[in-house]
C-alpha cells in the first residue's frame, strides 16, 4: 500500500481572541444575483444568497449581453437620450425595479453601476459604450435614477442605496477601436466622471460616489496577463490610465468616495495589488477613500470543484487583512460562465458557495481577532463577539496538511467544527483539538467559547 502523502507544518497557526485588530469587512459580496429579475425555480437561489449572508450585489453585466436589453444600464433605463430627463415617462424602470425589489427582499444591498455592460462583440457593432453626447445631461439622468431608488421619485422607492459607481473598465484597451467598454479618450472619461460625481454629491450628499472599475495592476508582476480577465494584454496601460485619472482628480478636486478595481489573479498577487492600490491613492491625496476589489474570480478552470472553494475562501481571508474595504466576486448569475456558486442545470450549490457561507459566520461576529500562519498555503481568519469566537481555516495545498493551532482566550480542545471537503458540505465533524489534519483544498469553520477576560 502506498502511504498517502502528507505535508507537516511545524509552524503554529495562532489565534488570539483577546486581541481585536479591526472589523470583519464584506469580503463575501458578489456581482449580480442568480436569476433575472427573480427566481422561479423550486431551489430559490436568492434565498441561498440570503442564507450565506451576501451583503451586496454589484449591478454590472446584469442580465447578460447589453444588460439583457432592459436591466440597469443607462441606455436601457433611459433609451432615448433626447427625451426630457425630468419626465418620469422618459425612463423604463420596470425590470430593474423588479430585480432590486427582489434583492432588497433577501437582504442584498444593490451596488449600482451607472454605465454600460461590456460589449465583447463591439467589433460587429458597438451600441452603448460611446461617450454620452452631453455629459451634463447624462449626469442629470443618473440623478433621476438615484432619486427613483432612494427618494421615491417616479413611483420609486426609498432603498437607501449607498454606493453608485460611475462606469466600468474604461481603461480596458488603449486603442479606441479595440475597447469593449469605452469608445472615447481617457480625457473624455475623466471629464464625464468629474461632472457626474459632482452633480450626484451635490444633490445626494449622503451617497458614496466612485469608480471606475479599473482593469487592475497585473503590470507590477512580470508574468502579468490573465486571460480570464478579457482585457488588453497591454496591462501597463491600466496603471498609466489610473495615474492620469488620479492626477486629473487631484488637480480638479474631483469627488472620489471610493476606488474600484478588478483582478482575475492568484491570492497572493491580489494581496500585492491591494497594497499597490492603496499606495497609489495615498500618493495623489486620496488615501482615505474606500477601496473595493469589486470584480474578482480566482479562475474559471476550477469551477464546480472543491479547489474553487479553497481558492475563494483563501482570497477572502487574505484580503480581509489588507486595506481592501470590500470584495465582490464575479459572478453570481447562474447563466454566467464565471458563476462558480450554482449549478445551472440543477440549481444546486457548488462547494464554492460554502466559502461565502463560512465567511459570513465571521462577518456576523463583527470584530476581527488576531490570527497568523506561517504554514505555506494555509490561510486563517478569526473573529470574536463577546463570548463567541470563530475561525475560518483554509488548506489550499493539494495534499492533506497537518499543523498545530495555538488559541489564546479560548480552550483549543473545546470547539465545534464544520467542514467543507469532498465528503462534507459545511457539515459538523469531530474536532481534533490543537493538532489538526486537513484534507487538501478543505476549509473548516470552527466555533469557540471565548473565556471571560
Tab-separated table of C-alpha atoms in Angstrom:
chain	number	residue	atom	x	y	z
A	1	UNK	CA	0.000	0.000	0.000
A	2	UNK	CA	1.296	3.425	-0.922
A	3	UNK	CA	1.200	5.772	2.055
A	4	UNK	CA	-0.829	8.903	1.352
A	5	UNK	CA	1.442	11.918	1.151
A	6	UNK	CA	1.089	14.443	3.969
A	7	UNK	CA	2.588	17.879	4.449
A	8	UNK	CA	3.628	18.565	8.024
A	9	UNK	CA	3.814	22.176	9.035
A	10	UNK	CA	5.920	22.818	12.121
A	11	UNK	CA	4.769	26.408	12.346
A	12	UNK	CA	1.789	27.058	14.502
A	13	UNK	CA	-1.326	28.787	13.387
A	14	UNK	CA	-2.046	31.357	16.061
A	15	UNK	CA	-5.357	32.881	17.096
A	16	UNK	CA	-5.783	35.405	19.894
A	17	UNK	CA	-9.388	36.215	20.770
A	18	UNK	CA	-8.230	38.746	23.377
A	19	UNK	CA	-6.681	40.946	20.691
A	20	UNK	CA	-9.065	42.688	18.296
A	21	UNK	CA	-7.486	44.049	15.122
A	22	UNK	CA	-10.415	45.770	13.411
A	23	UNK	CA	-13.749	44.922	11.852
A	24	UNK	CA	-14.590	41.985	9.624
A	25	UNK	CA	-15.262	43.553	6.240
A	26	UNK	CA	-17.657	42.406	3.494
A	27	UNK	CA	-15.260	40.176	1.605
A	28	UNK	CA	-18.188	37.946	0.580
A	29	UNK	CA	-20.136	40.327	-1.653
A	30	UNK	CA	-20.894	39.406	-5.268
A	31	UNK	CA	-21.633	40.789	-8.684
A	32	UNK	CA	-25.304	40.368	-9.576
A	33	UNK	CA	-27.718	37.747	-8.297
A	34	UNK	CA	-28.617	34.291	-9.637
A	35	UNK	CA	-31.679	34.984	-11.770
A	36	UNK	CA	-33.272	37.942	-13.544
A	37	UNK	CA	-35.406	39.562	-12.304
A	38	UNK	CA	-36.426	36.850	-9.792
A	39	UNK	CA	-36.095	33.096	-9.322
A	40	UNK	CA	-38.928	30.829	-10.460
A	41	UNK	CA	-37.083	27.573	-9.655
A	42	UNK	CA	-38.049	25.486	-6.616
A	43	UNK	CA	-34.468	25.876	-5.354
A	44	UNK	CA	-34.742	29.598	-4.687
A	45	UNK	CA	-31.192	30.816	-5.134
A	46	UNK	CA	-31.984	34.288	-3.812
A	47	UNK	CA	-32.745	32.545	-0.525
A	48	UNK	CA	-29.416	30.719	-0.784
A	49	UNK	CA	-27.584	34.028	-1.069
A	50	UNK	CA	-29.520	35.285	1.932
A	51	UNK	CA	-28.524	32.197	3.932
A	52	UNK	CA	-24.896	32.877	3.006
A	53	UNK	CA	-25.326	36.451	4.208
A	54	UNK	CA	-24.182	38.011	0.951
A	55	UNK	CA	-24.274	41.724	1.837
A	56	UNK	CA	-24.017	43.434	-1.572
A	57	UNK	CA	-24.721	42.664	-5.197
A	58	UNK	CA	-22.926	44.819	-7.752
A	59	UNK	CA	-25.061	45.522	-10.790
A	60	UNK	CA	-22.794	45.236	-13.810
A	61	UNK	CA	-23.201	42.970	-16.864
A	62	UNK	CA	-26.634	42.429	-15.371
A	63	UNK	CA	-28.925	40.167	-17.373
A	64	UNK	CA	-26.294	39.171	-19.922
A	65	UNK	CA	-25.289	40.884	-23.147
A	66	UNK	CA	-26.394	44.515	-23.408
A	67	UNK	CA	-27.822	44.320	-19.902
A	68	UNK	CA	-30.458	41.876	-21.091
A	69	UNK	CA	-31.933	44.818	-23.050
A	70	UNK	CA	-33.923	46.088	-20.058
A	71	UNK	CA	-31.766	45.961	-16.917
A	72	UNK	CA	-29.686	48.576	-15.071
A	73	UNK	CA	-27.656	50.091	-17.938
A	74	UNK	CA	-28.297	53.796	-18.513
A	75	UNK	CA	-29.377	53.269	-22.117
A	76	UNK	CA	-31.798	50.545	-21.012
A	77	UNK	CA	-33.393	52.703	-18.331
A	78	UNK	CA	-33.285	55.891	-20.416
A	79	UNK	CA	-33.489	54.632	-24.007
A	80	UNK	CA	-33.992	57.967	-25.806
A	81	UNK	CA	-31.205	60.347	-24.886
A	82	UNK	CA	-33.096	63.255	-26.447
A	83	UNK	CA	-36.081	62.740	-24.127
A	84	UNK	CA	-36.807	65.021	-21.170
A	85	UNK	CA	-34.898	63.695	-18.168
A	86	UNK	CA	-37.267	65.485	-15.770
A	87	UNK	CA	-40.240	63.431	-17.003
A	88	UNK	CA	-40.861	60.009	-15.406
A	89	UNK	CA	-42.230	58.738	-18.732
A	90	UNK	CA	-38.740	59.039	-20.243
A	91	UNK	CA	-37.476	56.223	-18.014
A	92	UNK	CA	-38.096	52.477	-18.220
A	93	UNK	CA	-37.571	51.181	-14.698
A	94	UNK	CA	-39.775	48.083	-14.966
A	95	UNK	CA	-37.277	45.212	-14.991
A	96	UNK	CA	-34.684	46.961	-12.839
A	97	UNK	CA	-37.394	47.763	-10.281
A	98	UNK	CA	-38.400	44.112	-10.026
A	99	UNK	CA	-34.808	42.999	-9.712
A	100	UNK	CA	-33.984	45.467	-6.956
A	101	UNK	CA	-37.190	44.640	-5.094
A	102	UNK	CA	-36.060	41.029	-5.005
A	103	UNK	CA	-32.545	41.904	-3.883
A	104	UNK	CA	-33.775	44.087	-1.045
A	105	UNK	CA	-36.320	41.439	-0.047
A	106	UNK	CA	-33.480	38.972	0.510
A	107	UNK	CA	-31.171	41.400	2.274
A	108	UNK	CA	-28.757	42.010	-0.622
A	109	UNK	CA	-27.935	45.702	-0.926
A	110	UNK	CA	-27.607	46.869	-4.532
A	111	UNK	CA	-24.269	48.380	-5.536
A	112	UNK	CA	-25.382	50.327	-8.589
A	113	UNK	CA	-23.066	50.711	-11.564
A	114	UNK	CA	-24.024	53.716	-13.692
A	115	UNK	CA	-22.939	52.944	-17.229
A	116	UNK	CA	-22.985	50.065	-19.680
A	117	UNK	CA	-22.463	46.321	-19.923
A	118	UNK	CA	-19.244	45.196	-21.575
A	119	UNK	CA	-19.724	44.692	-25.331
A	120	UNK	CA	-17.369	41.860	-26.222
A	121	UNK	CA	-18.701	41.803	-29.795
A	122	UNK	CA	-18.258	45.532	-30.312
A	123	UNK	CA	-16.257	44.803	-33.467
A	124	UNK	CA	-19.553	43.838	-35.125
A	125	UNK	CA	-21.218	46.966	-33.812
A	126	UNK	CA	-20.916	48.989	-30.624
A	127	UNK	CA	-24.114	50.285	-29.040
A	128	UNK	CA	-23.911	51.721	-25.527
A	129	UNK	CA	-20.205	52.267	-24.918
A	130	UNK	CA	-19.695	55.604	-26.647
A	131	UNK	CA	-19.230	58.773	-24.564
A	132	UNK	CA	-22.619	60.444	-23.993
A	133	UNK	CA	-23.110	63.400	-26.319
A	134	UNK	CA	-23.885	65.662	-23.337
A	135	UNK	CA	-22.079	64.846	-20.086
A	136	UNK	CA	-24.216	67.224	-18.021
A	137	UNK	CA	-27.437	65.651	-19.250
A	138	UNK	CA	-26.019	62.183	-18.610
A	139	UNK	CA	-25.316	63.275	-15.032
A	140	UNK	CA	-28.899	64.507	-14.677
A	141	UNK	CA	-30.201	61.167	-15.965
A	142	UNK	CA	-28.075	59.398	-13.357
A	143	UNK	CA	-29.575	61.702	-10.739
A	144	UNK	CA	-33.054	60.674	-11.883
A	145	UNK	CA	-32.130	57.047	-11.269
A	146	UNK	CA	-30.757	57.801	-7.794
A	147	UNK	CA	-33.866	59.830	-6.993
A	148	UNK	CA	-36.129	56.986	-8.144
A	149	UNK	CA	-34.485	54.364	-5.945
A	150	UNK	CA	-33.669	56.468	-2.901
A	151	UNK	CA	-36.272	59.240	-2.773
A	152	UNK	CA	-39.385	57.640	-4.252
A	153	UNK	CA	-39.464	59.775	-7.408
A	154	UNK	CA	-41.453	58.470	-10.395
A	155	UNK	CA	-43.270	55.842	-8.358
A	156	UNK	CA	-39.997	54.727	-6.867
A	157	UNK	CA	-38.522	53.535	-3.601
A	158	UNK	CA	-36.613	54.514	-0.505
A	159	UNK	CA	-33.984	51.789	-0.687
A	160	UNK	CA	-31.178	53.979	0.614
A	161	UNK	CA	-28.664	52.595	-1.893
A	162	UNK	CA	-25.273	53.844	-0.732
A	163	UNK	CA	-22.835	53.016	-3.498
A	164	UNK	CA	-23.048	54.453	-7.006
A	165	UNK	CA	-20.205	53.511	-9.333
A	166	UNK	CA	-19.519	55.530	-12.465
A	167	UNK	CA	-18.744	53.260	-15.415
A	168	UNK	CA	-16.673	50.104	-15.622
A	169	UNK	CA	-13.232	49.450	-17.125
A	170	UNK	CA	-12.869	52.492	-19.379
A	171	UNK	CA	-9.180	51.522	-19.403
A	172	UNK	CA	-9.880	48.092	-20.903
A	173	UNK	CA	-7.765	48.710	-24.012
A	174	UNK	CA	-5.692	51.736	-25.103
A	175	UNK	CA	-6.958	51.660	-28.691
A	176	UNK	CA	-10.477	53.037	-29.026
A	177	UNK	CA	-11.257	50.641	-31.868
A	178	UNK	CA	-10.401	47.642	-29.666
A	179	UNK	CA	-12.024	48.831	-26.433
A	180	UNK	CA	-15.247	46.959	-25.477
A	181	UNK	CA	-16.123	49.399	-22.683
A	182	UNK	CA	-15.273	52.968	-23.746
A	183	UNK	CA	-15.194	54.337	-27.294
A	184	UNK	CA	-13.690	57.611	-26.220
A	185	UNK	CA	-10.462	59.142	-24.982
A	186	UNK	CA	-9.272	58.947	-21.373
A	187	UNK	CA	-9.755	62.706	-21.095
A	188	UNK	CA	-13.397	62.390	-22.126
A	189	UNK	CA	-13.926	59.801	-19.422
A	190	UNK	CA	-12.238	61.941	-16.769
A	191	UNK	CA	-14.496	64.870	-17.641
A	192	UNK	CA	-17.658	62.755	-17.657
A	193	UNK	CA	-16.734	61.207	-14.317
A	194	UNK	CA	-15.985	64.585	-12.749
A	195	UNK	CA	-19.221	66.198	-13.941
A	196	UNK	CA	-21.345	63.246	-12.837
A	197	UNK	CA	-19.701	62.757	-9.444
A	198	UNK	CA	-20.023	66.449	-8.576
A	199	UNK	CA	-23.665	66.565	-9.636
A	200	UNK	CA	-24.663	63.474	-7.675
A	201	UNK	CA	-22.876	64.515	-4.478
A	202	UNK	CA	-24.375	67.998	-4.663
A	203	UNK	CA	-27.887	66.558	-4.843
A	204	UNK	CA	-27.426	63.499	-2.628
A	205	UNK	CA	-24.606	64.208	-0.150
A	206	UNK	CA	-25.180	61.010	1.841
A	207	UNK	CA	-24.453	58.610	-1.037
A	208	UNK	CA	-20.996	57.311	-1.942
A	209	UNK	CA	-19.855	58.031	-5.486
A	210	UNK	CA	-16.787	56.494	-7.084
A	211	UNK	CA	-15.375	54.355	-9.823
A	212	UNK	CA	-14.129	53.422	-12.210
A	213	UNK	CA	-13.705	49.652	-12.133
A	214	UNK	CA	-10.016	49.644	-13.074
A	215	UNK	CA	-8.821	46.621	-15.050
A	216	UNK	CA	-6.169	46.169	-12.389
A	217	UNK	CA	-2.480	46.066	-11.654
A	218	UNK	CA	-1.135	42.967	-13.395
A	219	UNK	CA	1.752	45.058	-14.723
A	220	UNK	CA	3.530	45.101	-11.366
A	221	UNK	CA	4.223	41.398	-11.997
A	222	UNK	CA	6.338	40.107	-14.859
A	223	UNK	CA	4.007	37.290	-15.972
A	224	UNK	CA	1.016	39.541	-15.768
A	225	UNK	CA	-1.616	38.867	-18.416
A	226	UNK	CA	-4.626	36.918	-17.145
A	227	UNK	CA	-6.731	35.511	-19.968
A	228	UNK	CA	-9.880	35.212	-17.814
A	229	UNK	CA	-9.897	38.998	-17.373
A	230	UNK	CA	-10.909	39.546	-21.036
A	231	UNK	CA	-8.853	42.721	-21.204
A	232	UNK	CA	-5.880	44.008	-23.146
A	233	UNK	CA	-2.540	42.212	-22.723
A	234	UNK	CA	-1.026	45.694	-22.645
A	235	UNK	CA	-1.533	45.823	-18.897
A	236	UNK	CA	0.833	48.732	-18.360
A	237	UNK	CA	-1.884	50.956	-19.817
A	238	UNK	CA	-4.145	50.171	-16.860
A	239	UNK	CA	-1.651	51.793	-14.497
A	240	UNK	CA	-0.987	54.714	-16.831
A	241	UNK	CA	-4.750	55.337	-17.009
A	242	UNK	CA	-5.024	55.254	-13.209
A	243	UNK	CA	-2.181	57.749	-12.809
A	244	UNK	CA	-3.774	60.115	-15.293
A	245	UNK	CA	-7.205	59.741	-13.693
A	246	UNK	CA	-5.911	60.436	-10.182
A	247	UNK	CA	-3.797	63.334	-11.411
A	248	UNK	CA	-6.924	64.820	-13.004
A	249	UNK	CA	-8.928	64.276	-9.808
A	250	UNK	CA	-6.212	65.835	-7.649
A	251	UNK	CA	-5.900	68.866	-9.909
A	252	UNK	CA	-9.663	69.454	-10.134
A	253	UNK	CA	-10.771	68.448	-6.639
A	254	UNK	CA	-12.901	65.669	-8.089
A	255	UNK	CA	-15.258	63.701	-5.846
A	256	UNK	CA	-13.938	60.189	-5.226
A	257	UNK	CA	-15.563	58.398	-2.294
A	258	UNK	CA	-14.275	55.002	-3.367
A	259	UNK	CA	-11.940	53.497	-5.927
A	260	UNK	CA	-12.809	50.155	-7.533
A	261	UNK	CA	-10.515	47.726	-9.321
A	262	UNK	CA	-10.612	44.223	-10.789
A	263	UNK	CA	-8.428	41.135	-10.768
A	264	UNK	CA	-8.504	37.562	-12.009
A	265	UNK	CA	-5.159	36.729	-10.443
A	266	UNK	CA	-3.983	34.433	-7.651
A	267	UNK	CA	-4.477	35.153	-3.945
A	268	UNK	CA	-1.005	36.453	-3.168
A	269	UNK	CA	-0.939	38.582	-6.305
A	270	UNK	CA	-4.190	40.196	-5.205
A	271	UNK	CA	-2.675	40.987	-1.811
A	272	UNK	CA	0.165	42.810	-3.571
A	273	UNK	CA	-2.273	44.601	-5.877
A	274	UNK	CA	-4.340	45.766	-2.899
A	275	UNK	CA	-1.265	47.318	-1.284
A	276	UNK	CA	-0.345	48.943	-4.590
A	277	UNK	CA	-3.821	50.468	-4.983
A	278	UNK	CA	-3.707	51.993	-1.508
A	279	UNK	CA	-0.209	53.375	-2.065
A	280	UNK	CA	-1.261	54.970	-5.364
A	281	UNK	CA	-4.298	56.623	-3.828
A	282	UNK	CA	-2.219	57.960	-0.947
A	283	UNK	CA	0.273	59.342	-3.455
A	284	UNK	CA	-2.454	61.502	-5.023
A	285	UNK	CA	-4.083	62.594	-1.772
A	286	UNK	CA	-6.908	60.062	-1.742
A	287	UNK	CA	-5.524	57.784	0.962
A	288	UNK	CA	-8.732	57.845	2.982
A	289	UNK	CA	-11.116	56.623	0.283
A	290	UNK	CA	-12.635	53.169	0.373
A	291	UNK	CA	-11.064	50.616	-1.952
A	292	UNK	CA	-13.161	47.845	-3.470
A	293	UNK	CA	-11.974	44.824	-5.387
A	294	UNK	CA	-15.381	44.673	-6.987
A	295	UNK	CA	-14.748	42.157	-9.726
A	296	UNK	CA	-12.616	39.136	-8.897
A	297	UNK	CA	-12.502	35.434	-9.598
A	298	UNK	CA	-9.560	33.093	-8.945
A	299	UNK	CA	-10.160	31.336	-12.268
A	300	UNK	CA	-12.970	29.515	-14.021
A	301	UNK	CA	-10.951	26.349	-14.708
A	302	UNK	CA	-11.795	25.008	-11.215
A	303	UNK	CA	-15.499	25.888	-11.392
A	304	UNK	CA	-17.639	23.335	-9.569
A	305	UNK	CA	-14.691	21.751	-7.750
A	306	UNK	CA	-13.562	21.835	-4.146
A	307	UNK	CA	-10.407	23.625	-5.281
A	308	UNK	CA	-12.506	26.635	-6.280
A	309	UNK	CA	-13.961	26.852	-2.774
A	310	UNK	CA	-10.460	26.807	-1.278
A	311	UNK	CA	-9.215	29.498	-3.649
A	312	UNK	CA	-12.169	31.775	-2.913
A	313	UNK	CA	-12.054	31.288	0.861
A	314	UNK	CA	-8.296	31.868	0.887
A	315	UNK	CA	-8.794	35.075	-1.077
A	316	UNK	CA	-11.361	36.342	1.402
A	317	UNK	CA	-9.120	35.576	4.384
A	318	UNK	CA	-6.056	37.160	2.798
A	319	UNK	CA	-7.783	40.305	1.550
A	320	UNK	CA	-9.502	40.841	4.900
A	321	UNK	CA	-6.017	41.530	6.256
A	322	UNK	CA	-5.268	44.199	3.647
A	323	UNK	CA	-6.659	47.729	3.410
A	324	UNK	CA	-9.304	46.480	0.965
A	325	UNK	CA	-12.745	47.524	2.215
A	326	UNK	CA	-14.868	45.100	0.195
A	327	UNK	CA	-14.531	42.254	-2.306
A	328	UNK	CA	-17.223	41.382	-4.842
A	329	UNK	CA	-16.936	38.009	-6.535
A	330	UNK	CA	-17.714	37.862	-10.250
A	331	UNK	CA	-20.300	36.449	-10.903
A	332	UNK	CA	-23.411	35.164	-9.110
A	333	UNK	CA	-25.600	34.998	-12.249
A	334	UNK	CA	-26.305	31.326	-12.808
A	335	UNK	CA	-26.097	31.784	-16.589
A	336	UNK	CA	-22.604	33.275	-16.419
A	337	UNK	CA	-19.501	31.282	-17.332
A	338	UNK	CA	-17.919	32.896	-14.278
A	339	UNK	CA	-20.574	31.726	-11.800
A	340	UNK	CA	-18.902	29.202	-9.516
A	341	UNK	CA	-21.662	29.240	-6.907
A	342	UNK	CA	-24.542	27.427	-8.587
A	343	UNK	CA	-25.115	24.531	-10.963
A	344	UNK	CA	-27.026	25.854	-13.969
A	345	UNK	CA	-28.795	22.536	-14.661
A	346	UNK	CA	-29.883	21.539	-11.145
A	347	UNK	CA	-29.874	24.891	-9.327
A	348	UNK	CA	-27.888	23.204	-6.563
A	349	UNK	CA	-24.961	24.952	-4.910
A	350	UNK	CA	-21.337	24.169	-5.704
A	351	UNK	CA	-18.699	23.783	-2.990
A	352	UNK	CA	-17.611	27.388	-3.559
A	353	UNK	CA	-20.920	28.586	-2.134
A	354	UNK	CA	-19.774	27.482	1.307
A	355	UNK	CA	-16.792	29.829	1.192
A	356	UNK	CA	-19.325	32.675	1.305
A	357	UNK	CA	-21.394	30.885	3.930
A	358	UNK	CA	-18.330	30.376	6.115
A	359	UNK	CA	-17.001	33.898	5.803
A	360	UNK	CA	-20.419	35.235	6.748
A	361	UNK	CA	-20.066	33.428	10.069
A	362	UNK	CA	-17.063	35.650	10.754
A	363	UNK	CA	-18.888	38.716	9.438
A	364	UNK	CA	-21.704	38.118	11.921
A	365	UNK	CA	-19.195	38.260	14.782
A	366	UNK	CA	-18.164	41.712	13.560
A	367	UNK	CA	-14.737	42.070	15.210
A	368	UNK	CA	-11.596	40.643	13.656
A	369	UNK	CA	-9.329	38.839	16.103
A	370	UNK	CA	-5.604	38.408	15.682
A	371	UNK	CA	-4.579	35.410	13.597
A	372	UNK	CA	-1.478	34.416	11.678
A	373	UNK	CA	0.034	31.407	9.970
A	374	UNK	CA	3.476	30.516	8.753
A	375	UNK	CA	2.171	27.380	7.093
A	376	UNK	CA	2.516	27.509	3.326
A	377	UNK	CA	-0.815	27.756	1.502
A	378	UNK	CA	-2.815	27.578	4.738
A	379	UNK	CA	-4.974	30.634	5.396
A	380	UNK	CA	-6.714	31.741	8.563
A	381	UNK	CA	-9.079	34.484	9.649
A	382	UNK	CA	-10.653	34.876	13.086
A	383	UNK	CA	-13.455	36.923	14.625
A	384	UNK	CA	-14.940	37.494	18.052
A	385	UNK	CA	-18.081	38.914	19.610
A	386	UNK	CA	-18.351	38.699	23.374
A	387	UNK	CA	-18.126	35.044	24.353
A	388	UNK	CA	-18.318	33.775	20.774
A	389	UNK	CA	-15.266	33.201	18.633
A	390	UNK	CA	-14.907	31.859	15.115
A	391	UNK	CA	-12.003	30.765	12.934
A	392	UNK	CA	-12.013	30.076	9.205
A	393	UNK	CA	-9.194	27.723	8.176
A	394	UNK	CA	-8.326	27.004	4.542
A	395	UNK	CA	-5.852	24.385	3.325
A	396	UNK	CA	-5.006	25.451	-0.205
A	397	UNK	CA	-2.483	22.656	-0.641
A	398	UNK	CA	-3.448	19.820	-2.957
A	399	UNK	CA	-2.371	17.290	-0.304
A	400	UNK	CA	-3.575	16.883	3.244
A	401	UNK	CA	-1.823	19.137	5.708
A	402	UNK	CA	-1.047	18.760	9.423
A	403	UNK	CA	-0.361	21.697	11.710
A	404	UNK	CA	-0.851	22.877	15.273
A	405	UNK	CA	-3.298	25.537	16.394
A	406	UNK	CA	-2.488	27.800	19.325
A	407	UNK	CA	-5.533	29.637	20.665
A	408	UNK	CA	-5.490	32.375	23.284
A	409	UNK	CA	-8.693	33.361	25.018
A	410	UNK	CA	-10.478	30.045	24.441
A	411	UNK	CA	-9.897	26.365	25.116
A	412	UNK	CA	-8.486	24.867	21.889
A	413	UNK	CA	-9.779	21.430	22.864
A	414	UNK	CA	-13.393	22.572	23.154
A	415	UNK	CA	-14.760	23.652	19.815
A	416	UNK	CA	-17.378	22.849	17.193
A	417	UNK	CA	-16.054	22.289	13.687
A	418	UNK	CA	-17.814	22.402	10.313
A	419	UNK	CA	-16.006	21.076	7.255
A	420	UNK	CA	-16.196	21.645	3.531
A	421	UNK	CA	-14.297	18.890	1.747
A	422	UNK	CA	-15.023	16.148	-0.768
A	423	UNK	CA	-17.325	14.409	1.726
A	424	UNK	CA	-18.857	17.350	3.590
A	425	UNK	CA	-20.849	20.450	2.681
A	426	UNK	CA	-20.376	22.649	5.743
A	427	UNK	CA	-21.239	19.708	7.982
A	428	UNK	CA	-20.162	19.095	11.552
A	429	UNK	CA	-17.187	16.810	12.088
A	430	UNK	CA	-15.377	15.752	15.248
A	431	UNK	CA	-12.940	18.373	16.464
A	432	UNK	CA	-9.373	17.018	16.708
A	433	UNK	CA	-8.086	19.618	19.140
A	434	UNK	CA	-4.887	21.585	18.762
A	435	UNK	CA	-3.210	19.205	16.292
A	436	UNK	CA	-5.093	19.374	13.018
A	437	UNK	CA	-5.011	17.322	9.843
A	438	UNK	CA	-6.974	18.838	6.967
A	439	UNK	CA	-7.664	17.320	3.585
A	440	UNK	CA	-6.272	19.056	0.544
A	441	UNK	CA	-8.386	22.051	-0.538
A	442	UNK	CA	-10.590	21.735	2.538
A	443	UNK	CA	-11.964	24.599	4.560
A	444	UNK	CA	-13.160	24.481	8.142
A	445	UNK	CA	-15.200	26.863	10.212
A	446	UNK	CA	-14.526	26.407	13.926
A	447	UNK	CA	-16.606	27.867	16.758
A	448	UNK	CA	-15.043	28.560	20.150
A	449	UNK	CA	-16.394	29.667	23.503
A	450	UNK	CA	-14.333	32.690	24.425
A	451	UNK	CA	-13.217	32.925	28.045
A	452	UNK	CA	-14.247	35.834	30.213
A	453	UNK	CA	-11.360	38.293	30.318
